[in-house]
CSV table of C-alpha atoms and ligand atoms in Angstrom, one decimal:
chain,number,residue,atom,x,y,z
A,4,MET,CA,127.1,216.5,-70.2
A,5,ASP,CA,127.1,214.7,-73.8
A,6,LYS,CA,124.9,215.4,-76.3
A,7,ARG,CA,120.8,215.1,-76.6
A,8,ASN,CA,118.0,215.2,-79.1
A,9,ILE,CA,115.4,216.8,-77.5
A,10,PRO,CA,112.5,217.7,-80.1
A,11,ILE,CA,110.5,220.8,-79.8
A,12,SER,CA,107.3,218.9,-78.8
A,13,LEU,CA,106.3,215.4,-78.3
A,14,PRO,CA,103.2,214.3,-77.4
A,15,VAL,CA,102.6,212.0,-74.8
A,16,THR,CA,100.7,209.3,-75.9
A,17,GLY,CA,100.6,205.5,-75.5
A,18,GLU,CA,98.5,202.0,-74.5
A,19,GLU,CA,95.7,204.1,-72.9
A,20,GLU,CA,95.1,205.7,-75.9
A,21,TRP,CA,95.8,202.8,-78.3
A,22,GLN,CA,93.0,201.1,-76.0
A,23,ALA,CA,90.6,203.8,-75.8
A,24,VAL,CA,90.1,203.5,-80.2
A,25,LYS,CA,89.7,200.1,-79.7
A,26,GLU,CA,85.6,200.6,-78.6
A,27,PRO,CA,84.5,202.6,-81.4
A,28,LEU,CA,86.4,200.3,-83.8
A,29,MET,CA,84.9,197.4,-82.4
A,30,THR,CA,81.3,199.1,-82.7
A,31,GLY,CA,81.3,200.7,-85.8
A,32,TRP,CA,80.2,203.9,-84.3
A,33,LEU,CA,83.3,205.8,-85.6
A,34,THR,CA,81.6,209.7,-86.3
A,35,SER,CA,80.5,211.6,-83.5
A,36,GLY,CA,78.7,209.7,-81.2
A,37,PRO,CA,78.7,208.8,-77.2
A,38,LYS,CA,82.5,209.0,-77.1
A,39,VAL,CA,82.6,213.1,-78.5
A,40,ARG,CA,79.3,213.1,-76.0
A,41,GLU,CA,82.0,212.2,-73.3
A,42,PHE,CA,85.2,214.0,-74.1
A,43,GLU,CA,82.5,217.8,-74.6
A,44,ASN,CA,81.3,216.8,-71.2
A,45,LEU,CA,84.3,215.8,-69.3
A,46,PHE,CA,85.8,219.2,-71.4
A,47,ALA,CA,82.6,221.4,-70.4
A,48,GLU,CA,83.4,220.5,-66.7
A,49,ARG,CA,87.0,221.4,-66.5
A,50,HIS,CA,86.4,224.7,-68.1
A,51,GLN,CA,83.7,225.6,-66.2
A,52,VAL,CA,81.1,226.4,-68.9
A,53,LYS,CA,77.9,225.0,-70.0
A,54,HIS,CA,78.3,223.9,-73.5
A,55,ALA,CA,81.9,222.5,-75.3
A,56,ILE,CA,81.0,221.6,-79.2
A,57,ALA,CA,83.6,219.3,-80.5
A,58,VAL,CA,85.1,219.7,-83.9
A,59,THR,CA,88.1,219.1,-86.7
A,60,SER,CA,90.2,221.7,-85.4
A,61,ALA,CA,90.5,225.3,-83.4
A,62,THR,CA,90.6,226.6,-87.1
A,63,THR,CA,87.1,225.4,-87.7
A,64,ALA,CA,85.9,226.2,-84.0
A,65,LEU,CA,87.3,230.1,-84.5
A,66,HIS,CA,84.9,229.5,-88.0
A,67,LEU,CA,82.2,228.4,-86.7
A,68,SER,CA,82.2,230.8,-83.3
A,69,LEU,CA,82.5,233.9,-86.6
A,70,VAL,CA,79.1,231.9,-88.4
A,71,ALA,CA,77.5,231.5,-85.0
A,72,LEU,CA,77.6,235.1,-84.1
A,73,GLY,CA,76.7,236.4,-88.0
A,74,VAL,CA,79.8,237.9,-89.2
A,75,GLY,CA,80.0,238.6,-92.6
A,76,PRO,CA,80.6,240.9,-95.6
A,77,GLY,CA,80.8,244.7,-94.3
A,78,ASP,CA,81.8,243.3,-90.7
A,79,GLU,CA,85.4,243.9,-88.8
A,80,VAL,CA,87.3,241.5,-86.5
A,81,ILE,CA,90.0,242.9,-84.3
A,82,VAL,CA,93.0,240.1,-84.5
A,83,PRO,CA,96.3,240.6,-82.5
A,84,ALA,CA,98.9,240.8,-84.9
A,85,PHE,CA,101.1,238.1,-83.5
A,86,THR,CA,99.0,234.6,-83.5
A,87,TRP,CA,98.9,231.3,-85.7
A,88,VAL,CA,97.9,232.6,-88.8
A,89,SER,CA,94.7,230.8,-88.9
A,90,THR,CA,93.4,233.3,-86.2
A,91,ALA,CA,92.8,236.0,-89.2
A,92,ASN,CA,92.4,233.7,-92.3
A,93,VAL,CA,88.9,232.7,-91.0
A,94,VAL,CA,87.7,236.0,-90.5
A,95,LEU,CA,88.5,236.5,-94.6
A,96,GLN,CA,86.7,233.5,-95.1
A,97,VAL,CA,83.5,234.6,-93.6
A,98,GLY,CA,83.7,238.0,-95.2
A,99,ALA,CA,84.7,240.0,-92.9
A,100,ALA,CA,87.7,242.3,-92.7
A,101,VAL,CA,90.5,241.8,-89.9
A,102,VAL,CA,91.8,244.7,-87.8
A,103,PHE,CA,95.1,244.2,-86.5
A,104,CYS,CA,95.7,245.2,-83.1
A,105,ASP,CA,99.3,245.3,-82.2
A,106,ILE,CA,100.9,243.0,-79.2
A,107,ASP,CA,102.9,243.5,-75.9
A,108,PRO,CA,105.9,241.8,-76.9
A,109,LYS,CA,106.2,240.9,-72.6
A,110,THR,CA,103.2,238.5,-72.9
A,111,PHE,CA,103.0,237.9,-76.7
A,112,ASN,CA,99.2,238.6,-76.0
A,113,ILE,CA,97.0,241.8,-77.3
A,114,ASP,CA,98.1,245.0,-76.2
A,115,PRO,CA,94.9,246.6,-74.7
A,116,THR,CA,95.8,250.2,-74.2
A,117,GLN,CA,95.4,250.1,-78.5
A,118,LEU,CA,92.4,248.3,-79.0
A,119,THR,CA,89.9,250.8,-78.1
A,120,ASP,CA,91.5,253.0,-81.1
A,121,LYS,CA,90.6,249.7,-83.5
A,122,VAL,CA,87.0,249.7,-82.6
A,123,THR,CA,84.6,251.0,-85.2
A,124,ASP,CA,80.6,251.1,-85.1
A,125,ARG,CA,81.7,247.9,-87.3
A,126,THR,CA,83.4,246.2,-85.0
A,127,LYS,CA,81.5,242.6,-84.8
A,128,ALA,CA,84.1,240.3,-82.5
A,129,ILE,CA,87.4,240.6,-80.9
A,130,MET,CA,89.7,237.2,-81.8
A,131,THR,CA,91.8,237.7,-78.3
A,132,VAL,CA,94.7,234.8,-78.2
A,133,HIS,CA,95.9,232.9,-75.2
A,134,LEU,CA,99.5,232.9,-76.8
A,135,PHE,CA,101.3,230.0,-75.4
A,136,GLY,CA,98.6,229.3,-72.8
A,137,LEU,CA,99.2,232.7,-71.0
A,138,CYS,CA,95.3,234.2,-71.2
A,139,SER,CA,94.6,237.7,-71.9
A,140,ASP,CA,94.3,240.5,-69.9
A,141,MET,CA,90.4,239.8,-70.3
A,142,ASP,CA,89.6,242.6,-67.3
A,143,ALA,CA,91.8,245.3,-69.4
A,144,ILE,CA,90.7,244.0,-73.3
A,145,LYS,CA,86.1,244.1,-72.0
A,146,GLU,CA,87.3,247.9,-70.3
A,147,ALA,CA,88.9,248.8,-73.5
A,148,ALA,CA,85.9,247.6,-75.9
A,149,PRO,CA,83.2,247.5,-73.8
A,150,GLY,CA,79.9,245.3,-75.2
A,151,VAL,CA,82.1,244.0,-78.0
A,152,PRO,CA,81.4,240.0,-78.3
A,153,ILE,CA,84.4,238.3,-77.2
A,154,ILE,CA,86.1,234.8,-79.1
A,155,GLU,CA,88.9,233.2,-77.0
A,156,ASP,CA,91.4,231.7,-79.4
A,157,GLY,CA,92.8,229.5,-76.6
A,158,ALA,CA,94.4,227.1,-78.9
A,159,CYS,CA,97.3,226.9,-76.7
A,160,ALA,CA,95.5,227.5,-73.5
A,161,ALA,CA,93.5,224.3,-72.4
A,162,GLY,CA,93.6,224.0,-68.8
A,163,ALA,CA,94.9,227.7,-68.3
A,164,ALA,CA,92.9,230.5,-66.3
A,165,TYR,CA,92.8,234.4,-65.3
A,166,LYS,CA,91.8,235.1,-62.0
A,167,GLY,CA,90.1,231.9,-61.1
A,168,ILE,CA,88.3,231.6,-64.3
A,169,PRO,CA,89.4,228.8,-66.6
A,170,ALA,CA,89.9,230.1,-70.1
A,171,GLY,CA,87.2,229.1,-72.4
A,172,ALA,CA,84.4,231.1,-70.0
A,173,LEU,CA,85.9,234.3,-70.3
A,174,GLY,CA,84.6,235.6,-73.5
A,175,ASP,CA,81.4,234.7,-75.7
A,176,PHE,CA,83.6,231.5,-77.3
A,177,GLY,CA,86.4,230.0,-76.2
A,178,CYS,CA,87.9,227.5,-79.2
A,179,PHE,CA,90.6,225.1,-78.3
A,180,SER,CA,92.8,223.0,-80.5
A,181,PHE,CA,93.7,219.3,-80.1
A,182,HIS,CA,96.8,219.1,-82.6
A,183,PRO,CA,99.3,217.1,-81.5
A,184,ARG,CA,101.6,220.6,-80.1
A,185,LYS,CA,99.6,221.4,-78.0
A,186,SER,CA,98.6,220.6,-73.7
A,187,VAL,CA,96.4,217.6,-75.3
A,188,THR,CA,95.8,215.7,-78.9
A,189,THR,CA,93.8,213.7,-80.3
A,190,GLY,CA,96.2,214.1,-83.5
A,191,GLU,CA,93.6,216.9,-85.0
A,192,GLY,CA,90.9,218.1,-83.5
A,193,GLY,CA,89.3,221.3,-81.4
A,194,MET,CA,86.5,222.4,-79.7
A,195,VAL,CA,84.3,225.4,-78.9
A,196,THR,CA,83.0,226.4,-75.5
A,197,THR,CA,80.4,229.0,-74.5
A,198,ASN,CA,77.6,229.8,-71.3
A,199,ASN,CA,75.2,231.2,-74.4
A,200,ASP,CA,72.4,228.3,-74.6
A,201,ALA,CA,71.3,229.9,-77.8
A,202,TYR,CA,75.2,229.8,-79.5
A,203,GLY,CA,75.7,226.2,-78.0
A,204,GLU,CA,72.7,224.8,-80.2
A,205,LYS,CA,73.7,227.3,-83.1
A,206,LEU,CA,77.4,225.7,-83.1
A,207,GLY,CA,75.8,221.8,-82.9
A,208,ILE,CA,74.1,222.6,-85.7
A,209,LEU,CA,76.5,224.4,-87.8
A,210,ARG,CA,79.2,221.8,-87.0
A,211,ASN,CA,76.7,218.7,-88.5
A,212,HIS,CA,75.6,220.1,-92.3
A,213,GLY,CA,72.9,222.5,-90.4
A,214,ALA,CA,71.1,219.1,-89.9
A,215,SER,CA,68.3,219.9,-87.0
A,216,VAL,CA,69.4,216.8,-85.3
A,217,SER,CA,72.2,214.4,-84.7
A,218,GLU,CA,72.7,211.2,-86.4
A,219,GLU,CA,73.0,209.7,-83.0
A,220,GLN,CA,69.7,211.4,-81.4
A,221,ARG,CA,67.7,209.9,-84.7
A,222,HIS,CA,69.6,206.4,-85.0
A,223,HIS,CA,68.6,206.0,-81.2
A,224,GLY,CA,65.3,207.7,-81.6
A,225,PRO,CA,61.8,206.4,-82.4
A,226,ARG,CA,62.0,207.1,-86.1
A,227,PRO,CA,65.7,206.5,-87.0
A,228,TYR,CA,64.4,206.6,-91.1
A,229,ILE,CA,63.1,210.4,-90.9
A,230,LEU,CA,66.0,212.4,-92.3
A,231,PRO,CA,66.2,215.3,-90.5
A,232,ASP,CA,65.5,218.8,-91.8
A,233,PHE,CA,68.1,221.6,-92.4
A,234,ASP,CA,67.0,225.3,-91.5
A,235,VAL,CA,70.8,226.7,-92.0
A,236,SER,CA,73.7,225.7,-94.5
A,237,GLY,CA,76.4,224.1,-92.1
A,238,TYR,CA,79.4,222.4,-92.3
A,239,ASN,CA,80.8,219.6,-91.7
A,240,TYR,CA,83.3,219.9,-88.5
A,241,ARG,CA,82.5,216.7,-86.6
A,242,MET,CA,85.2,215.2,-84.5
A,243,THR,CA,85.3,211.1,-84.8
A,244,ASP,CA,84.6,209.1,-82.1
A,245,LEU,CA,88.4,207.5,-82.5
A,246,GLN,CA,89.3,210.9,-81.7
A,247,GLY,CA,86.9,211.6,-78.5
A,248,ALA,CA,87.8,208.6,-77.2
A,249,VAL,CA,91.6,209.3,-77.1
A,250,GLY,CA,90.3,213.2,-76.0
A,251,VAL,CA,88.7,211.8,-72.8
A,252,VAL,CA,91.8,209.5,-72.3
A,253,GLN,CA,94.1,212.8,-72.7
A,254,LEU,CA,91.8,215.4,-71.0
A,255,GLY,CA,92.3,213.1,-67.7
A,256,LYS,CA,95.9,213.7,-67.7
A,257,LEU,CA,95.9,217.3,-68.3
A,258,ASP,CA,96.5,218.8,-64.9
A,259,GLN,CA,99.3,216.3,-64.7
A,260,PHE,CA,100.7,217.5,-68.0
A,261,ILE,CA,100.1,221.1,-66.7
A,262,ASN,CA,101.7,221.0,-63.4
A,263,GLU,CA,104.6,219.1,-64.6
A,264,ARG,CA,105.5,221.5,-67.2
A,265,ALA,CA,105.0,224.6,-64.5
A,266,LYS,CA,107.5,222.8,-62.3
A,267,TRP,CA,109.8,222.9,-65.3
A,268,ALA,CA,109.3,226.7,-66.6
A,269,ALA,CA,109.9,227.3,-62.8
A,270,TYR,CA,113.3,225.5,-63.1
A,271,TYR,CA,114.0,227.4,-66.4
A,272,LYS,CA,113.3,230.4,-64.8
A,273,LYS,CA,115.5,230.0,-62.0
A,274,GLU,CA,118.7,228.5,-64.1
A,275,LEU,CA,118.2,231.0,-66.9
A,276,SER,CA,117.3,233.9,-65.0
A,277,GLY,CA,121.4,235.2,-65.1
A,278,LEU,CA,121.1,235.4,-68.5
A,279,GLU,CA,120.6,239.2,-69.3
A,280,TRP,CA,120.0,238.8,-72.9
A,281,LEU,CA,117.3,236.8,-72.8
A,282,GLN,CA,114.0,237.7,-71.8
A,283,LEU,CA,111.7,235.1,-70.0
A,284,PRO,CA,108.1,234.7,-69.4
A,285,GLU,CA,106.9,237.2,-66.8
A,286,PHE,CA,103.2,237.8,-65.4
A,287,SER,CA,101.3,238.3,-62.4
A,288,ALA,CA,99.5,236.0,-59.8
A,289,ASP,CA,95.7,236.7,-61.7
A,290,TYR,CA,97.3,233.9,-64.4
A,291,ASP,CA,97.4,230.3,-64.2
A,292,HIS,CA,99.2,229.8,-67.1
A,293,GLY,CA,99.2,226.6,-69.2
A,294,TRP,CA,102.6,226.0,-70.4
A,295,GLN,CA,101.9,225.0,-74.1
A,296,SER,CA,105.1,226.5,-74.8
A,297,PHE,CA,108.1,228.4,-73.2
A,298,VAL,CA,109.1,231.4,-75.1
A,299,THR,CA,111.9,233.9,-74.5
A,300,LEU,CA,112.8,236.9,-76.2
A,301,ILE,CA,116.2,237.4,-77.2
A,302,ASP,CA,117.6,241.3,-76.9
A,303,GLU,CA,120.5,241.1,-79.8
A,304,THR,CA,121.9,244.1,-78.6
A,305,LYS,CA,123.0,242.1,-75.7
A,306,ALA,CA,123.1,238.6,-77.0
A,307,PRO,CA,126.5,237.1,-78.0
A,308,TYR,CA,124.9,236.5,-81.7
A,309,THR,CA,121.6,236.9,-83.5
A,310,ARG,CA,118.8,235.2,-82.4
A,311,ASN,CA,118.8,233.0,-85.9
A,312,GLU,CA,122.3,231.9,-85.3
A,313,ILE,CA,121.9,231.1,-81.4
A,314,MET,CA,119.1,228.9,-82.8
A,315,GLU,CA,121.4,227.3,-85.1
A,316,LYS,CA,123.9,226.8,-82.4
A,317,LEU,CA,121.3,224.8,-80.2
A,318,GLN,CA,120.0,222.9,-83.1
A,319,GLU,CA,123.9,221.6,-83.2
A,320,ARG,CA,123.6,220.8,-80.0
A,321,GLY,CA,121.0,219.0,-80.6
A,322,ILE,CA,118.0,220.9,-79.0
A,323,SER,CA,115.1,221.8,-81.0
A,324,THR,CA,113.4,225.9,-81.1
A,325,ARG,CA,111.6,227.6,-83.2
A,326,PRO,CA,110.3,231.1,-83.2
A,327,GLY,CA,106.8,231.8,-81.2
A,328,THR,CA,104.8,232.0,-83.9
A,329,HIS,CA,104.6,234.6,-86.8
A,330,ALA,CA,103.5,238.5,-87.0
A,331,VAL,CA,100.6,237.4,-89.5
A,332,HIS,CA,100.9,241.1,-90.5
A,333,MET,CA,104.3,240.3,-92.0
A,334,LEU,CA,103.4,237.0,-93.8
A,335,ASN,CA,103.5,237.2,-97.8
A,336,PHE,CA,99.6,237.5,-98.1
A,337,TYR,CA,99.0,239.8,-95.6
A,338,ALA,CA,101.5,242.1,-96.4
A,339,ASN,CA,101.2,242.3,-100.3
A,340,THR,CA,97.3,241.9,-100.0
A,341,PHE,CA,96.5,244.6,-97.6
A,342,ASP,CA,99.8,246.7,-98.3
A,343,ILE,CA,100.5,246.5,-94.2
A,344,LYS,CA,104.7,247.4,-93.4
A,345,PRO,CA,106.3,245.0,-91.1
A,346,GLY,CA,106.5,248.8,-88.6
A,347,ASP,CA,103.3,249.0,-88.4
A,348,TYR,CA,102.8,246.4,-85.8
A,349,PRO,CA,106.2,247.1,-83.8
A,350,GLY,CA,105.2,244.7,-80.7
A,351,ALA,CA,104.1,242.0,-83.2
A,352,GLN,CA,107.6,242.9,-85.5
A,353,ILE,CA,110.0,241.9,-82.3
A,354,ALA,CA,108.1,238.9,-81.2
A,355,ASN,CA,108.7,238.1,-84.6
A,356,ASP,CA,112.4,238.4,-85.2
A,357,TYR,CA,113.5,237.7,-81.7
A,358,SER,CA,111.3,235.1,-80.2
A,359,MET,CA,112.5,231.7,-79.3
A,360,SER,CA,110.6,228.8,-77.8
A,361,ILE,CA,112.6,226.2,-76.1
A,362,PRO,CA,111.6,222.6,-75.5
A,363,LEU,CA,109.3,222.1,-72.9
A,364,HIS,CA,107.3,219.2,-72.7
A,365,ASN,CA,105.9,216.0,-71.1
A,366,ARG,CA,108.6,213.7,-72.6
A,367,MET,CA,111.3,215.7,-71.5
A,368,ASN,CA,113.0,214.3,-68.5
A,369,GLU,CA,115.3,216.1,-65.9
A,370,LEU,CA,118.5,215.2,-68.0
A,371,ASP,CA,116.9,217.4,-70.9
A,372,PHE,CA,115.7,220.2,-69.1
A,373,GLN,CA,119.4,220.8,-67.3
A,374,TYR,CA,121.1,220.1,-70.7
A,375,VAL,CA,118.9,222.8,-72.4
A,376,VAL,CA,120.1,224.9,-69.3
A,377,GLU,CA,123.9,224.1,-69.9
A,378,THR,CA,123.8,224.5,-73.6
A,379,LEU,CA,122.1,228.0,-73.3
A,380,LYS,CA,124.5,229.5,-70.4
A,381,SER,CA,127.4,228.1,-72.8
A,382,ILE,CA,126.6,230.5,-75.8
B,405,PLP,C1,97.4,226.2,-83.0
B,405,PLP,C2,96.9,227.2,-83.2
B,405,PLP,C3,95.6,227.6,-84.0
B,405,PLP,C4,95.1,226.7,-84.9
B,405,PLP,O1,95.2,225.4,-84.2
B,405,PLP,P1,94.6,223.8,-85.4
B,405,PLP,O2,93.8,223.2,-84.1
B,405,PLP,O3,95.8,223.5,-85.8
B,405,PLP,O4,93.6,224.6,-86.6
B,405,PLP,C5,95.3,228.7,-84.0
B,405,PLP,N1,95.3,229.7,-82.7
B,405,PLP,C6,96.5,229.7,-82.1
B,405,PLP,C7,96.7,230.8,-81.6
B,405,PLP,C8,97.4,228.2,-82.3
B,405,PLP,O5,98.5,228.1,-81.6
């Protein structure tokens, strides 16, 4: 096949999103307003939760969840050692201690068998990550750490499910990202979901400076000239209505996006299963994968080259790849500040050193997928 150029990820945005941002621009209501509310309502409905609170990113969603839970100095939060760095950063930002738990390199998710030992009387929450769109084993987590509040880092998991229950409805809080590399995008953006009314109210207040009523309520209420009172010290984590308008359109395409990616993920699994050096995603029928990424693991004892050499060869042939994500405990800041060794979390170390994400997104066509398969087979 002729050489093609295939980026690791490319969002599907176009005419409909372009038209959607016109309304807030024309009315002049640019910050959180009717479009954000519509996006929140649709998101809550799709993920079968009572409350969805739009924020500026998954990182601020995670931060706000910790604040709403009252996590602070002296507390511990359990975080998988293999995830995007912000899952751990936000714990430090509220003054609590990060307690890493190793992951299972077969699923790239937290290993519940290692969880019980991590729980102490200071444990205030578990941040479990549904990495690359595959939900964590929630029953095993709840069994290993009974009663510990769970924050789902579902940044990659919009539309994914575990035993028929959508991500975001599985723990006490669910946090999602709308960064362009995720399943649906608003440029930047995030969402917190919860079924708890008290948390839902708290999150809404905290994301808006701690104001007791939102701008929208105040402007459309009987006395718009009365400024709200502030009972707590909050943040400005408001999503704009421009983003909300894009989110409404994108969310309408979520299931179609996932179905398409699931079809091509199945194609990859079928076509690549003969490569004995390449571990492909495996999971039981309990899981509906969101397929944010298709992440493989390279067995260098059987592979013709190292992981990095394979990534380089693919890049030369126009195929972008990436390591899945980081082992956070191996990043300079965490390794140096907390004196952690790479081998302290061997599962995360394996995932860090040998994972390879290959392109799977909704801007690829049949020839692109065939090209990736043929190129990988030819290595
Ligand atoms: C992308 C990602 C984040 C951060 O999302 P932002 O919206 O960019 O803040 C957090 N956790 C995981 C697992 C992610 O993949």
